[in-house]
Coordinates of C-alpha atoms in Angstrom, one line a residue:
Chain A
X1 CA -166.6 21.4 -8.7
X2 CA -167.5 18.7 -6.2
X3 CA -169.4 20.2 -3.3
X4 CA -168.6 23.9 -4.1
X5 CA -171.6 26.0 -3.3
X6 CA -172.8 29.6 -4.0
X7 CA -173.8 31.0 -0.6
X8 CA -176.5 33.6 -1.5
X9 CA -177.2 36.3 1.1
X10 CA -180.0 38.7 0.3
X11 CA -182.9 40.1 2.4
X12 CA -185.2 40.0 -0.6
X13 CA -187.0 36.6 -0.9
X14 CA -187.7 37.0 -4.6
X15 CA -184.1 37.8 -5.4
X16 CA -183.0 34.7 -3.4
X17 CA -185.5 32.5 -5.1
X18 CA -184.9 33.7 -8.6
X19 CA -181.1 33.8 -8.5
X20 CA -181.1 30.4 -6.7
X21 CA -183.2 28.9 -9.4
X22 CA -181.2 30.4 -12.2
X23 CA -177.8 29.2 -10.8
X24 CA -179.1 25.7 -10.1
X25 CA -180.4 25.5 -13.6
X26 CA -176.9 26.4 -14.8
X27 CA -175.6 23.5 -12.7
X28 CA -174.4 25.2 -9.5
X29 CA -175.3 24.3 -6.0
X30 CA -176.7 27.2 -4.0
X31 CA -177.7 27.8 -0.4
X32 CA -179.7 30.9 0.5
X33 CA -179.6 33.1 3.7
X34 CA -181.9 35.8 4.6
X35 CA -179.3 37.8 6.4
X36 CA -175.6 38.1 7.2
X37 CA -176.3 36.8 10.7
X38 CA -178.1 33.7 9.4
X39 CA -175.0 32.9 7.3
X40 CA -172.5 33.4 10.1
X41 CA -174.6 31.3 12.5
X42 CA -174.7 28.2 10.2
X43 CA -171.2 28.6 8.7
X44 CA -169.0 25.4 8.7
X45 CA -165.3 25.6 8.0
X46 CA -165.6 22.8 5.5
X47 CA -167.8 24.9 3.2
X48 CA -166.2 25.8 -0.1
X49 CA -167.4 27.9 -3.1
X50 CA -168.2 31.6 -2.8
X51 CA -170.4 34.1 -1.2
X52 CA -172.8 36.2 -3.3
X53 CA -174.0 38.9 -1.0
X54 CA -176.3 42.0 -1.2
X55 CA -174.7 45.1 0.4
X56 CA -177.7 47.0 1.6
X57 CA -179.4 44.9 4.2
X58 CA -180.9 45.7 7.6
X59 CA -179.0 44.9 10.8
X60 CA -175.7 43.8 9.3
X61 CA -174.9 45.2 5.9
X62 CA -172.6 43.7 3.3
X63 CA -169.5 45.7 4.4
X64 CA -170.0 44.7 8.0
X65 CA -170.4 41.1 6.9
X66 CA -167.1 41.4 5.0
X67 CA -165.4 42.6 8.3
X68 CA -167.0 39.8 10.3
X69 CA -165.7 37.2 7.7
X70 CA -162.2 38.7 8.0
X71 CA -162.4 38.7 11.8
X72 CA -163.3 35.0 11.8
X73 CA -160.8 34.0 9.2
X74 CA -163.5 32.9 6.7
X75 CA -161.7 33.0 3.3
X76 CA -164.6 32.3 1.0
X77 CA -164.4 34.7 -2.0
X78 CA -166.9 37.5 -1.5
X79 CA -168.8 38.7 -4.5
X80 CA -170.8 41.9 -3.9
X81 CA -174.2 41.8 -5.6
X82 CA -175.9 45.2 -5.1
X83 CA -178.8 47.2 -6.5
X84 CA -177.2 50.4 -5.3
X85 CA -174.3 50.9 -7.6
X86 CA -172.8 53.3 -5.1
X87 CA -169.3 54.3 -6.0
X88 CA -168.1 54.8 -2.5
X89 CA -169.4 51.5 -1.2
X90 CA -168.0 49.7 -4.2
X91 CA -164.6 51.2 -3.4
X92 CA -164.8 50.1 0.2
X93 CA -166.0 46.6 -0.7
X94 CA -163.1 46.1 -3.1
X95 CA -160.6 47.6 -0.7
X96 CA -162.0 45.2 1.9
X97 CA -161.0 42.3 -0.4
X98 CA -164.1 41.6 -2.3
X99 CA -163.5 39.2 -5.2
X100 CA -165.8 41.1 -7.6
X101 CA -168.7 43.5 -7.9
X102 CA -172.0 42.8 -9.6
X103 CA -174.7 45.4 -10.2
X104 CA -178.3 44.3 -10.0
X105 CA -180.0 43.4 -12.3
X106 CA -177.2 41.3 -13.8
X107 CA -176.7 39.6 -17.1
X108 CA -176.8 35.8 -16.3
X109 CA -173.7 35.0 -18.4
X110 CA -171.7 37.6 -16.4
X111 CA -173.1 36.3 -13.1
X112 CA -172.2 32.8 -14.0
X113 CA -168.7 33.7 -15.2
X114 CA -167.9 35.7 -12.0
X115 CA -169.3 33.1 -9.7
X116 CA -167.4 30.3 -11.4
X117 CA -164.1 32.3 -11.2
X118 CA -164.7 32.9 -7.5
X119 CA -165.3 29.2 -6.9
X120 CA -162.2 28.1 -8.7
X121 CA -160.2 30.6 -6.8
X122 CA -161.5 29.1 -3.6
X123 CA -160.7 25.6 -4.8
X124 CA -157.1 26.6 -5.7
X125 CA -156.6 28.2 -2.3
X126 CA -157.8 25.0 -0.6
X127 CA -155.4 22.8 -2.7
X128 CA -152.5 25.1 -1.8
X129 CA -153.5 24.9 1.9
X130 CA -153.6 21.2 1.7
X131 CA -150.0 21.1 0.2
X132 CA -148.8 23.5 3.0
X133 CA -150.4 21.3 5.6
X134 CA -148.7 18.1 4.4
X135 CA -145.3 19.8 4.2
X136 CA -145.9 21.1 7.7
X137 CA -146.7 17.6 9.1
X138 CA -143.6 16.2 7.4
X139 CA -141.4 18.8 9.0
X140 CA -142.8 18.2 12.4
X141 CA -141.4 14.6 12.2
X142 CA -137.8 15.9 12.1
X143 CA -135.6 15.9 15.2
X144 CA -134.0 19.3 16.1
X145 CA -130.6 17.9 14.8
X146 CA -132.2 16.8 11.5
X147 CA -133.8 20.2 11.2
X148 CA -130.4 22.0 11.7
X149 CA -128.9 19.8 9.0
X150 CA -131.8 20.6 6.7
X151 CA -131.2 24.4 7.1
X152 CA -127.5 24.1 6.6
X153 CA -127.8 21.9 3.5
X154 CA -130.2 24.4 2.0
X155 CA -127.7 27.2 2.7
X156 CA -125.3 25.3 0.4
X157 CA -122.8 24.1 3.0
X158 CA -120.8 20.9 2.3
X159 CA -121.0 17.8 4.5
X160 CA -117.6 18.7 5.9
X161 CA -118.5 22.3 6.7
X162 CA -121.7 21.2 8.4
X163 CA -119.8 18.7 10.5
X164 CA -117.4 21.5 11.6
X165 CA -120.2 23.9 12.4
X166 CA -122.2 21.4 14.4
X167 CA -119.0 19.9 15.9
X168 CA -119.8 16.3 14.9
X169 CA -118.2 13.9 12.4
X170 CA -119.0 14.1 8.7
X171 CA -120.1 10.5 8.9
X172 CA -122.8 11.5 11.5
X173 CA -123.9 14.4 9.3
X174 CA -124.4 12.0 6.5
X175 CA -126.6 9.8 8.6
X176 CA -128.8 12.8 9.7
X177 CA -129.0 14.0 6.1
X178 CA -130.2 10.6 4.9
X179 CA -132.8 10.3 7.7
X180 CA -134.0 13.9 7.1
X181 CA -134.3 13.2 3.3
X182 CA -136.3 10.1 3.9
X183 CA -138.7 11.7 6.4
X184 CA -139.3 14.6 4.0
X185 CA -139.5 12.3 1.0
X186 CA -136.8 14.4 -0.7
X187 CA -134.7 12.9 -3.6
X188 CA -132.7 15.9 -4.7
X189 CA -131.0 19.0 -3.3
X190 CA -133.8 21.1 -5.0
X191 CA -136.4 19.2 -2.9
X192 CA -134.4 19.9 0.2
X193 CA -134.3 23.6 -0.6
X194 CA -138.1 23.7 -1.2
X195 CA -138.7 22.0 2.1
X196 CA -136.4 24.4 3.9
X197 CA -138.3 27.4 2.4
X198 CA -141.6 25.8 3.6
X199 CA -140.0 25.2 7.0
X200 CA -138.9 28.8 7.2
X201 CA -142.5 30.0 6.7
X202 CA -143.7 27.7 9.6
X203 CA -141.0 28.7 12.0
Chain B
X1 CA -211.8 175.2 52.8
X2 CA -209.2 173.2 54.5
X3 CA -211.8 170.4 54.8
X4 CA -212.5 170.7 51.0
X5 CA -208.9 171.1 50.4
X6 CA -208.1 168.2 52.5
X7 CA -210.9 166.3 50.8
X8 CA -209.4 167.3 47.5
X9 CA -206.0 166.5 48.8
X10 CA -207.2 163.2 50.1
X11 CA -208.7 162.5 46.6
X12 CA -205.4 163.4 44.8
X13 CA -203.4 161.3 47.2
X14 CA -205.5 158.3 46.4
X15 CA -205.1 159.0 42.7
X16 CA -201.4 159.3 43.1
X17 CA -201.3 156.2 45.1
X18 CA -203.4 154.4 42.3
X19 CA -201.0 155.8 39.8
X20 CA -198.0 154.5 41.7
X21 CA -199.5 151.1 42.2
X22 CA -200.4 151.0 38.5
X23 CA -196.9 152.1 37.6
X24 CA -195.4 149.5 39.8
X25 CA -197.6 146.8 38.4
X26 CA -196.9 147.9 34.9
X27 CA -193.2 148.0 35.6
X28 CA -193.4 144.5 37.1
X29 CA -195.4 143.1 34.2
X30 CA -193.1 144.9 31.7
X31 CA -190.0 143.7 33.5
X32 CA -191.4 140.1 33.5
X33 CA -192.2 140.4 29.8
X34 CA -188.8 141.6 28.9
X35 CA -187.2 138.9 30.9
X36 CA -189.5 136.4 29.3
X37 CA -188.7 137.6 25.9
X38 CA -185.0 137.5 26.5
X39 CA -185.2 133.9 27.8
X40 CA -187.4 133.0 24.9
X41 CA -184.9 134.4 22.4
X42 CA -182.2 132.5 24.2
X43 CA -184.2 129.3 24.2
X44 CA -185.0 129.7 20.6
X45 CA -181.4 130.3 19.7
X46 CA -180.2 127.2 21.7
X47 CA -183.0 125.1 20.2
X48 CA -182.0 126.2 16.8
X49 CA -178.3 125.4 17.5
X50 CA -179.3 122.1 18.8
X51 CA -181.4 121.3 15.8
X52 CA -178.7 122.4 13.5
X53 CA -176.2 120.1 15.3
X54 CA -178.7 117.3 15.1
X55 CA -179.1 117.8 11.3
X56 CA -175.3 117.9 10.8
X57 CA -174.8 114.8 12.9
X58 CA -177.6 112.9 11.2
X59 CA -176.3 109.9 9.2
X60 CA -179.0 110.4 6.7
X61 CA -179.2 113.2 4.1
X62 CA -181.7 115.9 5.2
X63 CA -182.9 118.6 2.7
X64 CA -185.4 121.4 3.1
X65 CA -187.2 122.8 0.0
X66 CA -189.5 125.7 -0.6
X67 CA -192.8 125.2 -2.3
X68 CA -191.2 125.3 -5.8
X69 CA -188.9 122.5 -4.9
X70 CA -185.8 124.6 -4.7
X71 CA -183.4 123.4 -2.0
X72 CA -183.0 125.8 0.9
X73 CA -181.0 123.7 3.3
X74 CA -178.9 120.6 3.1
X75 CA -176.7 118.8 5.7
X76 CA -173.2 117.2 5.3
X77 CA -174.7 113.8 4.7
X78 CA -176.6 115.3 1.7
X79 CA -173.3 116.6 0.4
X80 CA -171.8 113.1 0.6
X81 CA -174.9 111.4 -0.8
X82 CA -175.1 113.5 -3.9
X83 CA -171.4 114.0 -4.3
X84 CA -171.7 117.8 -4.8
X85 CA -170.6 120.7 -2.5
X86 CA -173.4 122.5 -0.6
X87 CA -172.9 125.6 -2.8
X88 CA -174.2 123.6 -5.8
X89 CA -176.9 121.8 -3.8
X90 CA -178.3 124.9 -2.2
X91 CA -180.6 126.7 -4.7
X92 CA -180.7 123.8 -7.1
X93 CA -184.0 122.0 -7.8
X94 CA -184.7 118.7 -6.0
X95 CA -185.6 117.2 -9.3
X96 CA -182.0 117.2 -10.4
X97 CA -181.1 114.8 -7.5
X98 CA -184.3 112.8 -7.2
X99 CA -185.9 112.9 -10.7
X100 CA -188.5 110.3 -9.9
X101 CA -190.0 112.2 -7.0
X102 CA -192.9 114.5 -7.5
X103 CA -193.4 116.7 -4.4
X104 CA -197.0 116.7 -3.2
X105 CA -199.1 117.6 -0.2
X106 CA -199.1 114.0 0.9
X107 CA -196.3 112.7 3.2
X108 CA -194.3 110.1 1.4
X109 CA -192.0 107.3 2.3
X110 CA -190.6 105.1 -0.5
X111 CA -187.7 103.7 -2.4
X112 CA -186.6 105.2 -5.7
X113 CA -183.5 105.9 -7.7
X114 CA -181.3 109.0 -7.0
X115 CA -178.7 110.7 -9.2
X116 CA -175.3 111.8 -8.0
X117 CA -173.5 114.9 -9.4
X118 CA -171.4 112.4 -11.5
X119 CA -174.6 111.2 -13.2
X120 CA -174.3 107.8 -11.4
X121 CA -177.7 106.4 -10.3
X122 CA -178.2 104.7 -6.9
X123 CA -181.0 103.2 -4.9
X124 CA -182.3 105.5 -2.2
X125 CA -185.0 105.3 0.5
X126 CA -186.8 108.7 1.2
X127 CA -189.2 110.1 3.6
X128 CA -190.8 113.5 2.6
X129 CA -193.1 115.7 4.6
X130 CA -195.0 118.9 3.7
X131 CA -194.2 121.7 6.1
X132 CA -197.1 124.1 6.9
X133 CA -197.3 127.2 9.0
X134 CA -196.1 128.2 11.6
X135 CA -193.1 126.5 9.8
X136 CA -192.0 128.2 6.6
X137 CA -194.0 126.6 3.9
X138 CA -192.2 124.0 1.9
X139 CA -190.9 120.4 2.2
X140 CA -188.5 118.4 4.4
X141 CA -186.9 115.3 3.0
X142 CA -184.7 112.6 4.5
X143 CA -182.8 110.3 2.1
X144 CA -180.7 107.2 2.8
X145 CA -178.4 105.3 0.3
X146 CA -179.5 101.7 0.3
X147 CA -176.8 100.3 -2.1
X148 CA -175.0 98.3 0.6
X149 CA -178.2 97.1 2.2
X150 CA -179.6 96.0 -1.1
X151 CA -176.4 94.1 -2.0
X152 CA -176.3 92.4 1.4
X153 CA -179.9 91.4 0.9
X154 CA -179.3 90.1 -2.6
X155 CA -176.3 88.1 -1.3
X156 CA -178.4 86.6 1.5
X157 CA -181.2 85.8 -1.0
X158 CA -178.7 84.2 -3.4
X159 CA -177.2 82.1 -0.7
X160 CA -180.6 80.9 0.6
X161 CA -181.7 80.2 -3.0
X162 CA -178.5 78.3 -3.7
X163 CA -178.8 76.3 -0.4
X164 CA -182.4 75.4 -1.1
X165 CA -181.7 74.6 -4.7
X166 CA -178.9 72.3 -3.6
X167 CA -181.2 70.8 -0.9
X168 CA -183.9 70.1 -3.5
X169 CA -181.3 68.6 -5.9
X170 CA -179.9 66.4 -3.1
X171 CA -183.4 65.4 -2.1
X172 CA -184.3 64.3 -5.6
X173 CA -181.0 62.5 -5.9
X174 CA -181.6 60.6 -2.7
X175 CA -185.1 59.7 -3.8
X176 CA -183.8 58.5 -7.1
X177 CA -181.1 56.4 -5.3
X178 CA -183.7 54.9 -2.9
X179 CA -186.1 54.2 -5.7
X180 CA -183.3 52.6 -7.8
X181 CA -182.5 50.3 -4.9
X182 CA -186.1 49.4 -4.1
X183 CA -187.1 48.7 -7.7
X184 CA -183.9 47.0 -8.8
X185 CA -184.5 44.2 -6.4
X186 CA -187.8 43.1 -8.0
X187 CA -186.4 43.8 -11.5
X188 CA -183.4 41.5 -10.6
X189 CA -185.8 38.7 -9.6
X190 CA -187.9 39.3 -12.7
X191 CA -184.9 39.1 -15.1
X192 CA -183.6 36.0 -13.4
X193 CA -187.0 34.3 -13.4
X194 CA -187.4 35.0 -17.1
X195 CA -183.9 33.6 -17.9
X196 CA -184.7 30.6 -15.8
X197 CA -188.0 30.1 -17.7
X198 CA -186.0 30.2 -21.0
X199 CA -183.8 27.4 -19.7
X200 CA -186.7 25.4 -18.3
X201 CA -188.6 25.6 -21.6
X202 CA -185.7 23.8 -23.3
X203 CA -185.0 23.5 -27.1
X204 CA -187.5 25.0 -29.5
X205 CA -188.5 21.8 -31.4
X206 CA -191.2 21.0 -28.9
X207 CA -193.0 24.4 -28.8
X208 CA -193.8 27.5 -30.6
X209 CA -190.4 29.3 -31.3
X210 CA -192.0 32.6 -30.4
X211 CA -192.2 31.4 -26.8
X212 CA -188.4 31.8 -26.1
X213 CA -188.4 35.0 -28.2
X214 CA -191.2 36.4 -26.1
X215 CA -189.4 35.5 -22.8
X216 CA -186.3 37.2 -24.1
X217 CA -188.2 40.3 -25.1
X218 CA -189.7 40.5 -21.6
X219 CA -186.2 40.2 -20.1
X220 CA -185.0 43.0 -22.4
X221 CA -187.8 45.3 -21.2
X222 CA -187.2 44.6 -17.6
X223 CA -183.5 45.5 -18.1
X224 CA -184.6 48.6 -19.9
X225 CA -186.6 49.8 -17.0
X226 CA -183.6 49.3 -14.8
X227 CA -181.6 51.4 -17.2
X228 CA -184.0 54.2 -16.9
X229 CA -183.6 54.2 -13.1
X230 CA -179.8 54.1 -13.5
X231 CA -179.8 57.2 -15.8
X232 CA -182.1 59.0 -13.4
X233 CA -179.7 58.3 -10.6
X234 CA -176.7 59.3 -12.6
X235 CA -178.4 62.6 -13.6
X236 CA -178.6 63.6 -9.9
X237 CA -175.2 62.2 -9.1
X238 CA -173.8 64.4 -11.9
X239 CA -174.9 67.4 -10.0
X240 CA -171.5 66.9 -8.5
X241 CA -169.7 68.8 -5.9
X242 CA -168.1 72.2 -6.7
X243 CA -164.8 72.0 -4.8
X244 CA -163.3 75.3 -3.5
X245 CA -161.2 76.2 -0.5
X246 CA -163.6 76.7 2.4
X247 CA -162.8 78.3 5.8
X248 CA -164.6 75.7 7.9
X249 CA -164.5 77.9 11.1
X250 CA -166.2 80.8 9.3
X251 CA -168.7 78.3 7.8
X252 CA -169.5 76.9 11.3
X253 CA -170.0 80.4 12.6
X254 CA -172.3 81.2 9.7
X255 CA -174.3 78.0 10.2
X256 CA -174.8 78.6 13.9
X257 CA -175.7 82.2 13.3
X258 CA -178.5 81.1 11.0
X259 CA -180.0 79.3 14.0
X260 CA -179.4 81.9 16.6
X261 CA -183.0 83.3 16.5
X262 CA -184.6 79.9 16.7
X263 CA -182.2 78.9 19.5
X264 CA -182.9 82.1 21.5
X265 CA -186.7 81.6 21.1
X266 CA -186.4 78.1 22.5
X267 CA -184.0 79.2 25.2
X268 CA -181.2 76.9 23.9
X269 CA -177.6 77.6 24.9
X270 CA -175.8 77.4 21.5
X271 CA -172.0 77.2 21.7
X272 CA -169.2 76.9 19.2
X273 CA -165.6 75.9 20.0
X274 CA -163.2 76.3 17.1
X275 CA -159.8 74.8 17.9
X276 CA -158.3 75.2 14.4
X277 CA -158.2 77.8 11.7
X278 CA -158.4 75.5 8.7
X279 CA -159.2 75.7 5.0
X280 CA -160.6 72.6 3.5
X281 CA -161.1 71.6 -0.1
X282 CA -164.8 70.8 -0.2
X283 CA -168.1 71.9 -1.6
X284 CA -169.2 74.7 0.6
X285 CA -172.9 74.3 0.0
X286 CA -172.8 70.6 0.7
X287 CA -171.1 71.1 4.0
X288 CA -173.5 73.9 4.8
X289 CA -176.4 71.6 4.1
X290 CA -175.0 68.9 6.4
X291 CA -174.4 71.3 9.3
X292 CA -177.8 72.9 8.7
X293 CA -179.4 69.5 8.8
X294 CA -177.6 68.4 12.0
X295 CA -178.3 71.7 13.8
X296 CA -181.9 71.6 12.8
X297 CA -182.2 68.0 14.1
X298 CA -180.5 69.0 17.4
X299 CA -183.0 71.8 17.9
X300 CA -185.9 69.5 17.2
X301 CA -184.5 67.0 19.7
X302 CA -184.5 69.7 22.4
X303 CA -188.2 70.5 22.1
X304 CA -189.0 68.0 24.9
X305 CA -186.1 68.8 27.1
X306 CA -186.4 71.0 30.2
X307 CA -185.9 74.7 29.3
X308 CA -183.0 75.0 31.8
X309 CA -180.9 72.3 30.2
X310 CA -181.2 72.9 26.5
X311 CA -177.7 72.9 25.1
X312 CA -176.1 72.5 21.7
X313 CA -172.4 72.4 21.5
X314 CA -170.4 72.4 18.3
X315 CA -166.7 71.7 18.3
X316 CA -164.4 72.0 15.4
X317 CA -161.0 70.3 15.6
X318 CA -158.4 69.2 13.0
X319 CA -155.7 66.6 12.6
X320 CA -152.9 66.7 9.9
X321 CA -155.2 65.3 7.3
X322 CA -158.8 65.8 8.4
X323 CA -161.2 68.3 10.1
X324 CA -163.9 67.1 12.4
X325 CA -167.1 68.7 13.6
X326 CA -168.8 67.2 16.7
X327 CA -172.4 68.4 17.1
X328 CA -173.7 67.5 20.6
X329 CA -177.1 68.3 22.0
X330 CA -178.7 67.6 25.4
X331 CA -181.9 66.4 23.8
X332 CA -183.9 63.2 24.2
X333 CA -181.7 61.0 22.0
X334 CA -182.5 58.9 19.0
X335 CA -185.3 56.3 19.5
X336 CA -183.6 52.9 19.9
X337 CA -185.9 51.3 17.4
X338 CA -184.5 53.4 14.5
X339 CA -180.9 53.5 15.8
X340 CA -179.7 50.7 13.6
X341 CA -180.9 52.2 10.3
X342 CA -180.7 55.9 11.2
X343 CA -178.9 56.8 8.0
X344 CA -181.2 54.8 5.7
X345 CA -183.6 56.8 3.6
X346 CA -187.2 57.2 4.9
X347 CA -186.2 56.5 8.4
X348 CA -187.3 59.2 10.8
X349 CA -188.6 59.8 14.3
X350 CA -190.4 63.0 13.4
X351 CA -194.1 63.0 12.7
X352 CA -193.7 65.3 9.6
X353 CA -190.2 64.1 8.6
X354 CA -189.3 62.6 5.2
X355 CA -186.4 60.7 6.8
X356 CA -184.0 61.9 4.1
X357 CA -181.9 64.5 5.9
X358 CA -179.3 62.2 7.5
X359 CA -179.2 59.9 4.5
X360 CA -178.5 62.8 2.1
X361 CA -176.0 64.3 4.5
X362 CA -174.0 61.0 4.8
X363 CA -174.1 60.6 1.0
X364 CA -172.8 64.2 0.5
X365 CA -169.9 63.7 3.0
X366 CA -168.9 60.3 1.7
X367 CA -168.9 61.5 -1.9
X368 CA -166.1 63.9 -0.8
X369 CA -164.1 61.2 1.1
X370 CA -165.6 62.3 4.4
X371 CA -167.9 60.7 6.9
X372 CA -171.0 61.3 9.0
X373 CA -171.4 59.2 12.0
X374 CA -173.5 58.9 15.2
X375 CA -171.0 58.8 18.0
X376 CA -173.5 58.3 20.8
X377 CA -177.1 58.6 21.7
X378 CA -178.6 58.4 25.2
X379 CA -181.8 59.9 26.7
X380 CA -179.5 62.7 27.9
X381 CA -178.1 63.7 24.6
X382 CA -176.9 62.9 21.1
X383 CA -173.5 63.4 19.4
X384 CA -172.9 63.4 15.7
X385 CA -169.6 63.6 14.0
X386 CA -168.8 65.1 10.6
X387 CA -165.4 64.5 9.2
X388 CA -163.7 65.8 6.0
X389 CA -160.3 65.3 4.4
X390 CA -158.4 68.6 4.3
X391 CA -157.0 67.8 0.8
X392 CA -159.4 66.8 -1.9
X393 CA -160.0 63.1 -2.4
X394 CA -160.2 61.9 -6.0
X395 CA -163.6 60.5 -6.5
X396 CA -163.4 56.9 -7.5
X397 CA -164.9 56.6 -11.0
X398 CA -166.6 53.3 -11.6

């Protein structure tokens, strides 16, 4: 889990210390914050792992922190860790996209399981983001003409039909298609279709 | 002789004159007496007619009895009260209608049970006086049916009792919730430290095997104490809402009416605007508690405001799905240092406050899918908003 970290936010120093100690003994990196504000001030986009946050805190409570994370596009999985077990707040937290809900005091095996699941979800999301990013950068290297050819090939048109549509010779279409496939590192029609779908999402 | 005669004549004349004067005077006196008598008779008759009319018009039953307790006069109200025609009432013994009353020389005023002609018993309040000369000797009794009054009082008492019971229950619930939160934090730390200690100690070859066992037992006990708190909390949460259709306009009027005396004493202008006639599925007592709490807070906030500008305004509006109360006062506002945690338990600006009112009120509204919010607070006034869904919201069960 490389540099994945559990970001522990709780206003109670004993809880921060004890949970931090327990997670580190179970082989997880942890970083503690005394408040939601303290977390938001030090946050770096490179951080990965998950947030384990109390709900009932002075100044900014857990639900408000959740909102702040959404506003800033911080996608770290949010695990609610509360001593309140309040049904309504639980519902709001889960509706607000919380990854899971843990009631204090918690069984350490359950805590570990939930936290590990949250971390692996974050890592999966990051991998998927990386893939998207590389597909995107490849697409950006295409000329407008090559891009047109990509879309039409993906629609299932033959070389001759594309030539008629773009009002160029089939021979020229073949050149564009070869250059496009090389830039996108495509070998088959299936690869082209995949790239076209990715292209559609970036348009 | 003539002198003697004349002297005699003179004497007789005087006598005649005396006689005439006396006669005139007597006549005058007599005339006056007759006139007086006639007017007295007239006055008496009109007085009696007036009194009779007064008796008949009286909303209360009026009865006259002789010394033996036999009824000698009864008005229309008495006929209605006992459900018997006056022919039966007149001449009957008072005991038949008011069996618990023993006539005595002492004037009396008390509540007892009466009997109608049908045999039905009913609560009645009576005042009884002993009549002495010059009135004809006997008793005069006034009786009033208190059935409705008693019922209204019972209803009022029941409502107050229900409200204060609900308030106590909510208070205990809020305390349990606050306690659970405050104690679960250290218990969480304790449980985690104990587990960490188990891990730190390592495999059992190097030390007494009872060591890990002991740590484990300690952890189980810590978890048990948290379980006790949880059950305590759930017990109070189980005192769940009783959802009925509630006319929120009528409820608002009722809630304001309960404060009208206090508002009048403080010179507060208490206003209610109802912009919707709406029934809402909610727990009536819970909503009553919330409005009660907010109005009481509003009045407290006005204590330091100039008498001329003490105002409380309650507005009730509705959308398709929700009803909304806005409670605005012209008081001193919420102190800024507690503004951020106004709805937390034990937060208060009042010297003798527990700081649970708003916290309880918010919990109550949220448990029904509603909301309680502070809209604004300035030194010139505070506005709170209570919102409830018109249709019931299924409570999410964890």
